[in-house]
Amino acid sequence: MTTDFTSPQKQAPIGILMMFLATLKDLFKVFWVVFIVAVLKSDNTNSLYLLTGFVLLIGITGLISYLKYVNFTFYIDEEKNEFIIHTGVINKTKTVIQLNKIQQVNVNQDFIQQFIRVYSLDIETAGSESKEVEIKAISHELALALKEKLIHGKVVPKTEGALAEQYQSATEEPFIKISFWSLFKIGITSNYMKSLGLIFAFFFTLYENISHVLGDDELENGPLGTFIAKGLAFNAVMMFVAFLMLGVLLFNLVRTVIRYFGFKITKQNGTLVLNFGLINIKNSIVRPERVQIVSVSRNYFQKKLNIFQLNIRQAMNGEKDQRKTAMEIPGCDENEKNQILMLLFNELPTQGLMVTPNFRKLVFSAFLSVFLPVLGYFLIGKYQDSRVYDFYGIAVFYCVLTAVLLWFGFRNYRLFINEKYIVKQSGAWDIENKIIEIHKIQAVSTSQLFWHKNLNIGSLTLHTAAGNLSFYLGNYTTINDYVNRWLYLIETSDSNWM
Amino acid sequence: MGNFTNEPIDLSQLPRYETLSFSSLHPSYWKVMVINIAMFFVLLTTGAALGIIFDAEIRENTFFLIIALIVLLVLVIIFARLSFCKRGYVFRNHDVIYRTGIIATNTVIIPYNRVQHVALHEGFVARFFGLAKVEIFTAGGKGSDIQIPGIEKDKAEDIKQLLMGKIQKQL
């Protein structure tokens, strides 16, 4: 075992197997329908061709995996402080990452990797042109040593034992451990809409794939089609809704538990190390100085159960990476939440002066999400198909629900301004508090519609390296006062935002 | 709050960004905008002319098509003029401010110590008038960058040098 990264290294040899399996998995993901159809429709005459095809496919995949393995090397250039990776079988690529640009190093293990006991290591960097880099198969010791070296740029302990010990001591005393019970509580109280969307997406893909294989006619005239036609009956709708709700709850619960099982947070040299996952074990690092936005959210049920959800966003490259750099900490109680905030900010942000939105914000959102849809409903009823009036119950239900949500959303919409922090509270059901530190602001923009000039209301957007924080239709004089004040604070201090 | 101290500052004594007088874009930039609009309308009119020549149905509505084109041109010119007049920028000691917008007045402020990099962009038409666009980028994502068009080339170069100097000093 060597922890010397100055000379070019290959991945763990077992990685060939891993890449082989991963490529097969990807192939199967894309072509599973084709495979199944091929197997189902084959008779004796062409089954030989089919078999040869499969064998060839597997052989080629194996060869490609081997060539990829041979051509993948990485090393650290200590003089230039760069991490260099060579990849590519035909097109050779050399990726150079400056060590001080590295934002985050994650050591993960997915299902296949767990099976053959290797880890993957991926590197996230700051800077517009840099790409994300991943080493797919690396042993645990090597992964940790490389991670240590990449992040701290200092000499790693040479002996394997010491390293293992260091890691052990880190894993042995996690300062926050989220119990199965907390995950259970979060699972049944959050992400209803997201799960609903995922379930719909799942059924839609299933439906589409089935209809591809069977053909559309069969599906529409078959039992499923009749079911859908009959399903319009009111009772069936109610049944469907009940099933859906139950499905969402169960799905949510399973998803949360699988994703976050055994969630542990460990303190390590002033950084937070997060470990979690049942099938895919993830390990990622949060460095307090890189944290840009922290949001704390909870809904009514979660308030009764005394749990919070935390979301930590670190500096990122582009919009598309936003989800990746956001760290979710599900289900911690008041005390644990405060401990995490203490570690990130060295104090507990207080809310401070409150700015409330103008009532026009409520009027505007009501116009968008109640008035326009209702107008559309009546227009369709009048000019297209008067049968939509049969469903007036749904329309009334929608209006009442949206109105209530909007009202609570408006009541919770607040901006709190403090000496060092800005906290934006929003949300109707899930009430979210987004906290940013003033010195992490990159740019400020304000906006005012011309007919709001005399009313003295306007909007504010604070840009940080991890996304924007906007507050619409507040008192414009107050907003401008604080903008001037924040600019003063930013421009007179040298504090590093990252 | 512990050992955190904050020198008493009077909010009303701080320099106010919203009362500044903004420098407007170089008058020649209006010509650049007009030329760009003209080029667009030449394309549009060509398309319409082809339609009139080759399609009988469009030919029947030639009159309306021409009226529509003229109305569109007038509207675009009016809005472009308004937009041109509304734009303004200020380079202060510690930050740069850019204001745009007809219906909503948007103001973006970037403190110099948050600037990531500065670029000069010379458009095809703008080059003939000796104008350039100064682009100022920050690490904050969407909507946090400033692009000021219609600045004289020399002045733009000076601004770039000034900003680069400010960035260098911080490093």
mmCIF file of C-alpha atoms in Angstrom, chain A residues 128 316-317 319 347-348 350 418-421 438-451 453 463-468 476-477 479-497, chain B residues 1-2 4-12 14-19 86 92-97 99-100 102-117 137-146 170:
data_model
loop_
_atom_site.group_PDB
_atom_site.id
_atom_site.type_symbol
_atom_site.label_atom_id
_atom_site.label_comp_id
_atom_site.label_asym_id
_atom_site.label_seq_id
_atom_site.Cartn_x
_atom_site.Cartn_y
_atom_site.Cartn_z
ATOM 1 C CA SER A 128 -16.413 28.359 -14.345
ATOM 2 C CA MET A 316 -21.041 26.173 -6.533
ATOM 3 C CA ASN A 317 -20.088 26.440 -10.182
ATOM 4 C CA GLU A 319 -26.950 26.458 -11.755
ATOM 5 C CA GLU A 347 -23.160 31.728 17.177
ATOM 6 C CA LEU A 348 -26.878 31.393 16.836
ATOM 7 C CA THR A 350 -31.067 35.838 15.787
ATOM 8 C CA ASN A 418 -29.633 41.538 11.908
ATOM 9 C CA GLU A 419 -26.106 42.905 12.377
ATOM 10 C CA LYS A 420 -24.462 39.968 10.636
ATOM 11 C CA TYR A 421 -27.252 37.921 9.132
ATOM 12 C CA ILE A 438 -23.879 39.573 5.060
ATOM 13 C CA HIS A 439 -20.242 39.182 4.027
ATOM 14 C CA LYS A 440 -21.151 36.251 1.766
ATOM 15 C CA ILE A 441 -23.186 38.521 -0.489
ATOM 16 C CA GLN A 442 -21.655 38.798 -3.972
ATOM 17 C CA ALA A 443 -23.929 41.386 -5.508
ATOM 18 C CA VAL A 444 -27.138 43.180 -4.633
ATOM 19 C CA SER A 445 -29.952 44.010 -6.996
ATOM 20 C CA THR A 446 -33.090 45.988 -6.394
ATOM 21 C CA SER A 447 -36.089 46.330 -8.626
ATOM 22 C CA GLN A 448 -39.126 48.559 -8.685
ATOM 23 C CA LEU A 449 -42.085 48.632 -11.055
ATOM 24 C CA PHE A 450 -42.850 52.161 -12.195
ATOM 25 C CA TRP A 451 -46.367 52.168 -10.749
ATOM 26 C CA LYS A 453 -42.782 54.310 -7.200
ATOM 27 C CA HIS A 463 -26.778 37.104 -4.863
ATOM 28 C CA THR A 464 -24.518 34.602 -3.157
ATOM 29 C CA ALA A 465 -22.201 31.987 -4.610
ATOM 30 C CA ALA A 466 -24.808 29.337 -3.847
ATOM 31 C CA GLY A 467 -27.881 31.012 -5.248
ATOM 32 C CA ASN A 468 -30.099 34.012 -4.778
ATOM 33 C CA TYR A 476 -38.432 50.407 -0.632
ATOM 34 C CA THR A 477 -36.921 53.011 1.684
ATOM 35 C CA ILE A 479 -34.706 48.066 1.646
ATOM 36 C CA ASN A 480 -32.498 50.817 0.242
ATOM 37 C CA ASP A 481 -31.343 51.854 3.717
ATOM 38 C CA TYR A 482 -30.193 48.331 4.356
ATOM 39 C CA VAL A 483 -28.664 47.918 0.919
ATOM 40 C CA ASN A 484 -26.493 50.949 1.605
ATOM 41 C CA ARG A 485 -25.607 49.566 4.979
ATOM 42 C CA TRP A 486 -24.715 46.116 3.623
ATOM 43 C CA LEU A 487 -22.601 47.660 0.883
ATOM 44 C CA TYR A 488 -20.781 49.618 3.554
ATOM 45 C CA LEU A 489 -20.216 46.448 5.576
ATOM 46 C CA ILE A 490 -19.037 44.427 2.555
ATOM 47 C CA GLU A 491 -16.793 47.130 1.181
ATOM 48 C CA THR A 492 -15.083 47.969 4.463
ATOM 49 C CA SER A 493 -14.318 44.426 5.523
ATOM 50 C CA ASP A 494 -11.738 42.016 4.183
ATOM 51 C CA SER A 495 -13.464 38.925 5.444
ATOM 52 C CA ASN A 496 -13.259 36.073 3.026
ATOM 53 C CA TRP A 497 -16.500 34.877 1.550
ATOM 54 C CA MET B 1 -22.943 38.508 20.169
ATOM 55 C CA GLY B 2 -19.831 38.050 22.361
ATOM 56 C CA PHE B 4 -18.527 41.511 18.261
ATOM 57 C CA THR B 5 -18.437 45.284 18.195
ATOM 58 C CA ASN B 6 -19.968 47.514 15.667
ATOM 59 C CA GLU B 7 -18.928 51.133 15.484
ATOM 60 C CA PRO B 8 -21.995 53.317 15.656
ATOM 61 C CA ILE B 9 -22.811 54.462 12.172
ATOM 62 C CA ASP B 10 -25.655 56.648 11.229
ATOM 63 C CA LEU B 11 -27.676 55.019 8.478
ATOM 64 C CA SER B 12 -28.549 58.417 7.076
ATOM 65 C CA LEU B 14 -23.985 56.424 4.593
ATOM 66 C CA PRO B 15 -23.575 57.176 0.902
ATOM 67 C CA ARG B 16 -26.871 56.385 -0.774
ATOM 68 C CA TYR B 17 -26.774 54.504 -4.050
ATOM 69 C CA GLU B 18 -30.333 55.364 -5.052
ATOM 70 C CA THR B 19 -29.824 59.133 -5.176
ATOM 71 C CA LYS B 86 -33.226 54.481 -18.786
ATOM 72 C CA ARG B 92 -17.932 54.548 -7.228
ATOM 73 C CA ASN B 93 -14.831 54.147 -5.099
ATOM 74 C CA HIS B 94 -15.886 50.741 -3.862
ATOM 75 C CA ASP B 95 -18.555 49.445 -6.184
ATOM 76 C CA VAL B 96 -20.110 49.592 -9.619
ATOM 77 C CA ILE B 97 -23.808 50.210 -10.167
ATOM 78 C CA ARG B 99 -29.439 50.494 -13.775
ATOM 79 C CA THR B 100 -31.776 49.230 -16.516
ATOM 80 C CA ILE B 102 -38.471 50.323 -18.643
ATOM 81 C CA ILE B 103 -41.350 48.763 -16.724
ATOM 82 C CA ALA B 104 -39.321 47.843 -13.698
ATOM 83 C CA THR B 105 -36.213 49.760 -12.731
ATOM 84 C CA ASN B 106 -33.551 47.183 -11.930
ATOM 85 C CA THR B 107 -30.372 48.173 -10.188
ATOM 86 C CA VAL B 108 -27.448 45.797 -9.763
ATOM 87 C CA ILE B 109 -24.609 46.700 -7.429
ATOM 88 C CA ILE B 110 -21.310 44.826 -7.336
ATOM 89 C CA PRO B 111 -18.698 45.716 -4.727
ATOM 90 C CA TYR B 112 -15.210 45.646 -6.280
ATOM 91 C CA ASN B 113 -13.977 43.150 -3.703
ATOM 92 C CA ARG B 114 -16.488 40.621 -5.035
ATOM 93 C CA VAL B 115 -15.565 40.938 -8.718
ATOM 94 C CA GLN B 116 -14.236 37.679 -10.172
ATOM 95 C CA HIS B 117 -13.179 38.888 -13.570
ATOM 96 C CA PHE B 137 -18.590 38.929 -13.392
ATOM 97 C CA THR B 138 -19.048 37.773 -9.808
ATOM 98 C CA ALA B 139 -19.299 34.356 -8.197
ATOM 99 C CA GLY B 140 -22.997 34.890 -7.524
ATOM 100 C CA GLY B 141 -25.013 32.991 -10.113
ATOM 101 C CA LYS B 142 -27.967 34.153 -12.147
ATOM 102 C CA GLY B 143 -28.465 37.903 -12.534
ATOM 103 C CA SER B 144 -25.429 38.958 -10.548
ATOM 104 C CA ASP B 145 -23.267 39.989 -13.487
ATOM 105 C CA ILE B 146 -23.204 43.433 -15.067
ATOM 106 C CA GLN B 170 -7.141 42.337 -2.822
#
